Amino acid sequence: MTLLFFQAVDTAHKLADTAKTASQALTPTQEIHFGDLLIKGGWVMLPIGILLVLALVIFFERYFTIRKASKDDSNLTVQVRASILSGNLESAKALCRNSNTPLGRMLQKGLLRIGRPIKDIEGAIENVGKLEVSKLEKNIGILGIVAGIAPMFGFLGTIIGVIKIFFDISTTDNFSISTISGGLYVKMITSAAGLFVGIIAYVGYHILNMMVDKVILKLETDAIEFIDLLEEPSK
């Protein structure tokens, strides 16, 4: 009796395993590829992709440019100070000219104005500083524009996806998942892509602005120290 019971249980397990194997064989496994999802997003993905490339190119180009401008120029300041105190203005001008940095160009302009009133020297340095800051901020505003436009393209894709859903339903008179899936793909993928690009551009925009602010603070500090140095003999 016990033997018959265990045989029946073993047979039941075998039948269950057979049914599971047959079910797996009949159900095809599908993998979702990233490239396929992008294609399902439709033509709206093209401008979003262009905005992504534009944002990345501008960010990295400005990042390395600003980083180069923010390098430590304490050695230049010390050398210029020593040259001025020794009365060797030509050496100080050569140091500033060879440095090829925003601070070097500012100090060089100030050195060229030595002999004039301090206000004139301050004005010349300030004008050069504004030009240097303007160079550093070049194209950063485009990142702000991308941060605003990319989500709008995503919203445009959402509208197109909804239109596609209603169009497919009206032409097929079928309200099944297979009918509306195409429009849902366009709607969700473009919205996600637009927000993704917008977030990247937004973060990059503020990172670069923070870096520029630090450079401005450093240039202003060094310019004040240079003016104080010029005023020392008259104190």
mmCIF file of C-alpha atoms in Angstrom:
data_model
loop_
_atom_site.group_PDB
_atom_site.id
_atom_site.type_symbol
_atom_site.label_atom_id
_atom_site.label_comp_id
_atom_site.label_asym_id
_atom_site.label_seq_id
_atom_site.Cartn_x
_atom_site.Cartn_y
_atom_site.Cartn_z
ATOM 1 C CA MET A 1 0.000 0.000 0.000
ATOM 2 C CA THR A 2 2.818 2.362 0.940
ATOM 3 C CA LEU A 3 4.719 1.420 -2.221
ATOM 4 C CA LEU A 4 1.732 2.257 -4.392
ATOM 5 C CA PHE A 5 1.413 5.649 -2.661
ATOM 6 C CA PHE A 6 5.042 6.625 -3.375
ATOM 7 C CA GLN A 7 4.719 5.453 -6.982
ATOM 8 C CA ALA A 8 1.667 7.650 -7.436
ATOM 9 C CA VAL A 9 3.470 10.673 -5.964
ATOM 10 C CA ASP A 10 6.487 10.062 -8.229
ATOM 11 C CA THR A 11 4.246 9.821 -11.274
ATOM 12 C CA ALA A 12 2.521 13.079 -10.347
ATOM 13 C CA HIS A 13 5.897 14.868 -10.070
ATOM 14 C CA LYS A 14 6.949 13.583 -13.486
ATOM 15 C CA LEU A 15 3.694 14.770 -15.069
ATOM 16 C CA ALA A 16 4.126 18.218 -13.481
ATOM 17 C CA ASP A 17 7.700 18.490 -14.772
ATOM 18 C CA THR A 18 6.567 17.447 -18.254
ATOM 19 C CA ALA A 19 3.777 20.049 -18.266
ATOM 20 C CA LYS A 20 6.198 22.768 -17.095
ATOM 21 C CA THR A 21 8.708 21.903 -19.821
ATOM 22 C CA ALA A 22 5.999 21.946 -22.489
ATOM 23 C CA SER A 23 4.743 25.317 -21.251
ATOM 24 C CA GLN A 24 8.245 26.806 -21.426
ATOM 25 C CA ALA A 25 8.688 25.444 -24.932
ATOM 26 C CA LEU A 26 5.437 26.974 -26.120
ATOM 27 C CA THR A 27 6.146 30.384 -24.532
ATOM 28 C CA PRO A 28 8.860 32.218 -26.488
ATOM 29 C CA THR A 29 11.232 34.349 -24.421
ATOM 30 C CA GLN A 30 11.591 37.934 -25.606
ATOM 31 C CA GLU A 31 14.405 40.285 -24.672
ATOM 32 C CA ILE A 32 14.070 44.049 -24.767
ATOM 33 C CA HIS A 33 17.065 45.726 -26.370
ATOM 34 C CA PHE A 34 17.898 49.368 -25.723
ATOM 35 C CA GLY A 35 18.280 50.108 -29.428
ATOM 36 C CA ASP A 36 14.861 48.647 -30.194
ATOM 37 C CA LEU A 37 13.290 50.877 -27.550
ATOM 38 C CA LEU A 38 14.885 53.960 -29.076
ATOM 39 C CA ILE A 39 13.544 53.023 -32.500
ATOM 40 C CA LYS A 40 10.053 52.547 -31.074
ATOM 41 C CA GLY A 41 10.227 56.135 -29.834
ATOM 42 C CA GLY A 42 9.843 57.379 -33.406
ATOM 43 C CA TRP A 43 11.325 60.413 -35.146
ATOM 44 C CA VAL A 44 11.087 62.567 -32.009
ATOM 45 C CA MET A 45 14.078 60.627 -30.657
ATOM 46 C CA LEU A 46 16.276 62.190 -33.362
ATOM 47 C CA PRO A 47 16.155 65.805 -32.088
ATOM 48 C CA ILE A 48 16.397 64.543 -28.515
ATOM 49 C CA GLY A 49 19.532 62.611 -29.452
ATOM 50 C CA ILE A 50 20.998 65.692 -31.168
ATOM 51 C CA LEU A 51 20.320 67.753 -28.030
ATOM 52 C CA LEU A 52 22.068 65.108 -25.908
ATOM 53 C CA VAL A 53 25.188 65.163 -28.091
ATOM 54 C CA LEU A 54 25.188 68.974 -28.123
ATOM 55 C CA ALA A 55 24.883 69.153 -24.338
ATOM 56 C CA LEU A 56 27.710 66.671 -23.758
ATOM 57 C CA VAL A 57 30.060 68.379 -26.248
ATOM 58 C CA ILE A 58 29.485 71.828 -24.728
ATOM 59 C CA PHE A 59 29.774 70.566 -21.169
ATOM 60 C CA PHE A 60 33.106 68.778 -21.602
ATOM 61 C CA GLU A 61 34.597 71.536 -23.781
ATOM 62 C CA ARG A 62 33.668 74.225 -21.252
ATOM 63 C CA TYR A 63 34.613 72.027 -18.291
ATOM 64 C CA PHE A 64 38.211 71.572 -19.403
ATOM 65 C CA THR A 65 38.492 75.217 -20.505
ATOM 66 C CA ILE A 66 37.266 76.551 -17.146
ATOM 67 C CA ARG A 67 39.354 74.029 -15.257
ATOM 68 C CA LYS A 68 42.444 75.226 -17.112
ATOM 69 C CA ALA A 69 41.591 78.845 -16.294
ATOM 70 C CA SER A 70 41.122 78.013 -12.610
ATOM 71 C CA LYS A 71 44.553 76.467 -12.128
ATOM 72 C CA ASP A 72 46.618 77.778 -9.254
ATOM 73 C CA ASP A 73 48.471 80.972 -10.282
ATOM 74 C CA SER A 74 50.007 81.677 -6.869
ATOM 75 C CA ASN A 75 53.502 81.229 -8.304
ATOM 76 C CA LEU A 76 52.770 83.856 -10.976
ATOM 77 C CA THR A 77 51.493 86.291 -8.355
ATOM 78 C CA VAL A 78 54.619 85.820 -6.233
ATOM 79 C CA GLN A 79 56.942 86.311 -9.201
ATOM 80 C CA VAL A 80 55.115 89.419 -10.414
ATOM 81 C CA ARG A 81 55.184 90.863 -6.912
ATOM 82 C CA ALA A 82 58.926 90.264 -6.635
ATOM 83 C CA SER A 83 59.567 91.863 -10.029
ATOM 84 C CA ILE A 84 57.489 94.957 -9.145
ATOM 85 C CA LEU A 85 59.181 95.408 -5.783
ATOM 86 C CA SER A 86 62.583 95.170 -7.479
ATOM 87 C CA GLY A 87 61.507 97.757 -10.059
ATOM 88 C CA ASN A 88 61.771 95.312 -12.997
ATOM 89 C CA LEU A 89 58.447 95.992 -14.707
ATOM 90 C CA GLU A 90 59.511 94.458 -18.012
ATOM 91 C CA SER A 91 60.177 91.147 -16.297
ATOM 92 C CA ALA A 92 56.728 91.296 -14.656
ATOM 93 C CA LYS A 93 55.103 92.004 -18.026
ATOM 94 C CA ALA A 94 56.948 89.089 -19.623
ATOM 95 C CA LEU A 95 55.820 86.741 -16.829
ATOM 96 C CA CYS A 96 52.192 87.753 -17.315
ATOM 97 C CA ARG A 97 52.416 87.484 -21.094
ATOM 98 C CA ASN A 98 53.979 84.016 -21.005
ATOM 99 C CA SER A 99 51.493 82.648 -18.473
ATOM 100 C CA ASN A 100 48.633 82.717 -21.035
ATOM 101 C CA THR A 101 45.973 82.736 -18.295
ATOM 102 C CA PRO A 102 43.097 85.105 -17.491
ATOM 103 C CA LEU A 103 44.948 86.358 -14.416
ATOM 104 C CA GLY A 104 48.120 86.918 -16.434
ATOM 105 C CA ARG A 105 46.264 88.991 -19.021
ATOM 106 C CA MET A 106 44.583 91.046 -16.307
ATOM 107 C CA LEU A 107 47.840 91.768 -14.507
ATOM 108 C CA GLN A 108 49.584 92.558 -17.782
ATOM 109 C CA LYS A 109 46.963 95.186 -18.580
ATOM 110 C CA GLY A 110 47.458 96.685 -15.132
ATOM 111 C CA LEU A 111 51.225 96.763 -15.572
ATOM 112 C CA LEU A 112 50.826 98.571 -18.884
ATOM 113 C CA ARG A 113 48.839 101.275 -17.064
ATOM 114 C CA ILE A 114 51.406 101.869 -14.309
ATOM 115 C CA GLY A 115 52.088 105.571 -14.012
ATOM 116 C CA ARG A 116 48.454 106.502 -14.412
ATOM 117 C CA PRO A 117 45.970 107.042 -11.547
ATOM 118 C CA ILE A 118 44.957 103.926 -9.611
ATOM 119 C CA LYS A 119 41.366 104.328 -10.782
ATOM 120 C CA ASP A 120 42.500 103.977 -14.399
ATOM 121 C CA ILE A 121 44.492 100.858 -13.553
ATOM 122 C CA GLU A 122 41.516 99.372 -11.715
ATOM 123 C CA GLY A 123 39.233 100.156 -14.656
ATOM 124 C CA ALA A 124 41.609 98.533 -17.152
ATOM 125 C CA ILE A 125 41.933 95.377 -15.039
ATOM 126 C CA GLU A 126 38.157 95.228 -14.538
ATOM 127 C CA ASN A 127 37.491 95.509 -18.274
ATOM 128 C CA VAL A 128 39.927 92.702 -19.075
ATOM 129 C CA GLY A 129 38.366 90.613 -16.312
ATOM 130 C CA LYS A 130 34.917 91.037 -17.836
ATOM 131 C CA LEU A 131 36.231 89.905 -21.217
ATOM 132 C CA GLU A 132 37.867 86.845 -19.660
ATOM 133 C CA VAL A 133 34.700 85.897 -17.783
ATOM 134 C CA SER A 134 32.699 86.334 -20.972
ATOM 135 C CA LYS A 135 35.048 83.903 -22.721
ATOM 136 C CA LEU A 136 34.603 81.360 -19.923
ATOM 137 C CA GLU A 137 30.799 81.639 -20.066
ATOM 138 C CA LYS A 138 30.716 81.120 -23.831
ATOM 139 C CA ASN A 139 28.032 78.585 -24.879
ATOM 140 C CA ILE A 140 27.081 77.761 -21.267
ATOM 141 C CA GLY A 141 23.697 79.376 -21.889
ATOM 142 C CA ILE A 142 23.042 76.774 -24.606
ATOM 143 C CA LEU A 143 22.975 74.119 -21.885
ATOM 144 C CA GLY A 144 20.195 76.054 -20.191
ATOM 145 C CA ILE A 145 18.264 76.127 -23.458
ATOM 146 C CA VAL A 146 18.746 72.373 -23.948
ATOM 147 C CA ALA A 147 17.544 71.764 -20.374
ATOM 148 C CA GLY A 148 14.284 73.520 -21.270
ATOM 149 C CA ILE A 149 13.792 72.225 -24.820
ATOM 150 C CA ALA A 150 14.525 68.503 -24.323
ATOM 151 C CA PRO A 151 11.549 67.843 -21.991
ATOM 152 C CA MET A 152 9.341 69.777 -24.421
ATOM 153 C CA PHE A 153 10.342 67.386 -27.198
ATOM 154 C CA GLY A 154 9.494 64.562 -24.806
ATOM 155 C CA PHE A 155 6.065 66.104 -24.249
ATOM 156 C CA LEU A 156 5.663 66.422 -28.030
ATOM 157 C CA GLY A 157 6.375 62.704 -28.295
ATOM 158 C CA THR A 158 3.711 62.080 -25.662
ATOM 159 C CA ILE A 159 1.130 63.961 -27.737
ATOM 160 C CA ILE A 160 2.158 62.077 -30.878
ATOM 161 C CA GLY A 161 1.870 58.772 -29.002
ATOM 162 C CA VAL A 162 -1.661 59.591 -27.815
ATOM 163 C CA ILE A 163 -2.663 60.604 -31.348
ATOM 164 C CA LYS A 164 -1.259 57.311 -32.657
ATOM 165 C CA ILE A 165 -3.254 55.342 -30.081
ATOM 166 C CA PHE A 166 -6.563 56.961 -31.083
ATOM 167 C CA PHE A 167 -5.708 56.666 -34.780
ATOM 168 C CA ASP A 168 -4.956 52.936 -34.471
ATOM 169 C CA ILE A 169 -8.171 52.360 -32.515
ATOM 170 C CA SER A 170 -10.236 54.279 -35.044
ATOM 171 C CA THR A 171 -8.791 52.411 -38.030
ATOM 172 C CA THR A 172 -8.926 48.902 -36.530
ATOM 173 C CA ASP A 173 -11.947 49.340 -34.224
ATOM 174 C CA ASN A 174 -9.992 47.258 -31.741
ATOM 175 C CA PHE A 175 -9.198 48.361 -28.184
ATOM 176 C CA SER A 176 -6.635 45.671 -27.389
ATOM 177 C CA ILE A 177 -3.154 46.024 -25.906
ATOM 178 C CA SER A 178 -1.568 45.086 -29.226
ATOM 179 C CA THR A 179 -3.377 47.987 -30.899
ATOM 180 C CA ILE A 180 -2.404 50.671 -28.394
ATOM 181 C CA SER A 181 1.103 49.388 -27.588
ATOM 182 C CA GLY A 182 2.714 51.294 -30.480
ATOM 183 C CA GLY A 183 1.418 54.635 -29.270
ATOM 184 C CA LEU A 184 2.310 53.805 -25.672
ATOM 185 C CA TYR A 185 5.883 53.073 -26.704
ATOM 186 C CA VAL A 186 6.176 56.473 -28.396
ATOM 187 C CA LYS A 187 4.546 58.210 -25.447
ATOM 188 C CA MET A 188 6.644 56.690 -22.662
ATOM 189 C CA ILE A 189 10.028 56.418 -24.413
ATOM 190 C CA THR A 190 10.087 60.000 -25.701
ATOM 191 C CA SER A 191 8.959 61.363 -22.323
ATOM 192 C CA ALA A 192 11.700 59.446 -20.500
ATOM 193 C CA ALA A 193 14.368 60.415 -23.058
ATOM 194 C CA GLY A 194 13.395 64.089 -22.976
ATOM 195 C CA LEU A 195 13.517 64.217 -19.188
ATOM 196 C CA PHE A 196 16.846 62.357 -19.135
ATOM 197 C CA VAL A 197 18.512 64.800 -21.533
ATOM 198 C CA GLY A 198 16.949 67.761 -19.739
ATOM 199 C CA ILE A 199 18.299 66.610 -16.369
ATOM 200 C CA ILE A 200 21.805 66.103 -17.780
ATOM 201 C CA ALA A 201 21.818 69.569 -19.372
ATOM 202 C CA TYR A 202 20.398 71.186 -16.218
ATOM 203 C CA VAL A 203 23.021 69.620 -13.947
ATOM 204 C CA GLY A 204 25.833 70.439 -16.386
ATOM 205 C CA TYR A 205 24.657 74.050 -16.676
ATOM 206 C CA HIS A 206 24.808 74.628 -12.931
ATOM 207 C CA ILE A 207 28.125 72.796 -12.502
ATOM 208 C CA LEU A 208 29.766 75.053 -15.074
ATOM 209 C CA ASN A 209 28.253 78.186 -13.540
ATOM 210 C CA MET A 210 29.595 77.181 -10.130
ATOM 211 C CA MET A 211 33.047 76.685 -11.635
ATOM 212 C CA VAL A 212 32.909 80.106 -13.330
ATOM 213 C CA ASP A 213 31.853 81.755 -10.051
ATOM 214 C CA LYS A 214 34.899 80.284 -8.336
ATOM 215 C CA VAL A 215 37.175 81.596 -11.087
ATOM 216 C CA ILE A 216 35.606 85.064 -10.817
ATOM 217 C CA LEU A 217 36.145 85.127 -7.047
ATOM 218 C CA LYS A 218 39.771 84.113 -7.473
ATOM 219 C CA LEU A 219 40.406 86.725 -10.178
ATOM 220 C CA GLU A 220 38.822 89.466 -8.073
ATOM 221 C CA THR A 221 40.938 88.491 -5.059
ATOM 222 C CA ASP A 222 44.160 88.488 -7.073
ATOM 223 C CA ALA A 223 43.257 91.806 -8.726
ATOM 224 C CA ILE A 224 42.683 93.438 -5.328
ATOM 225 C CA GLU A 225 46.044 92.148 -4.085
ATOM 226 C CA PHE A 226 47.720 93.567 -7.217
ATOM 227 C CA ILE A 227 46.165 97.002 -6.688
ATOM 228 C CA ASP A 228 47.222 96.932 -3.026
ATOM 229 C CA LEU A 229 50.748 96.105 -4.171
ATOM 230 C CA LEU A 230 50.809 99.121 -6.472
ATOM 231 C CA GLU A 231 49.586 101.379 -3.682
ATOM 232 C CA GLU A 232 52.163 100.186 -1.149
ATOM 233 C CA PRO A 233 54.938 102.673 -2.120
ATOM 234 C CA SER A 234 52.524 105.579 -1.678
ATOM 235 C CA LYS A 235 51.473 104.569 1.830
#
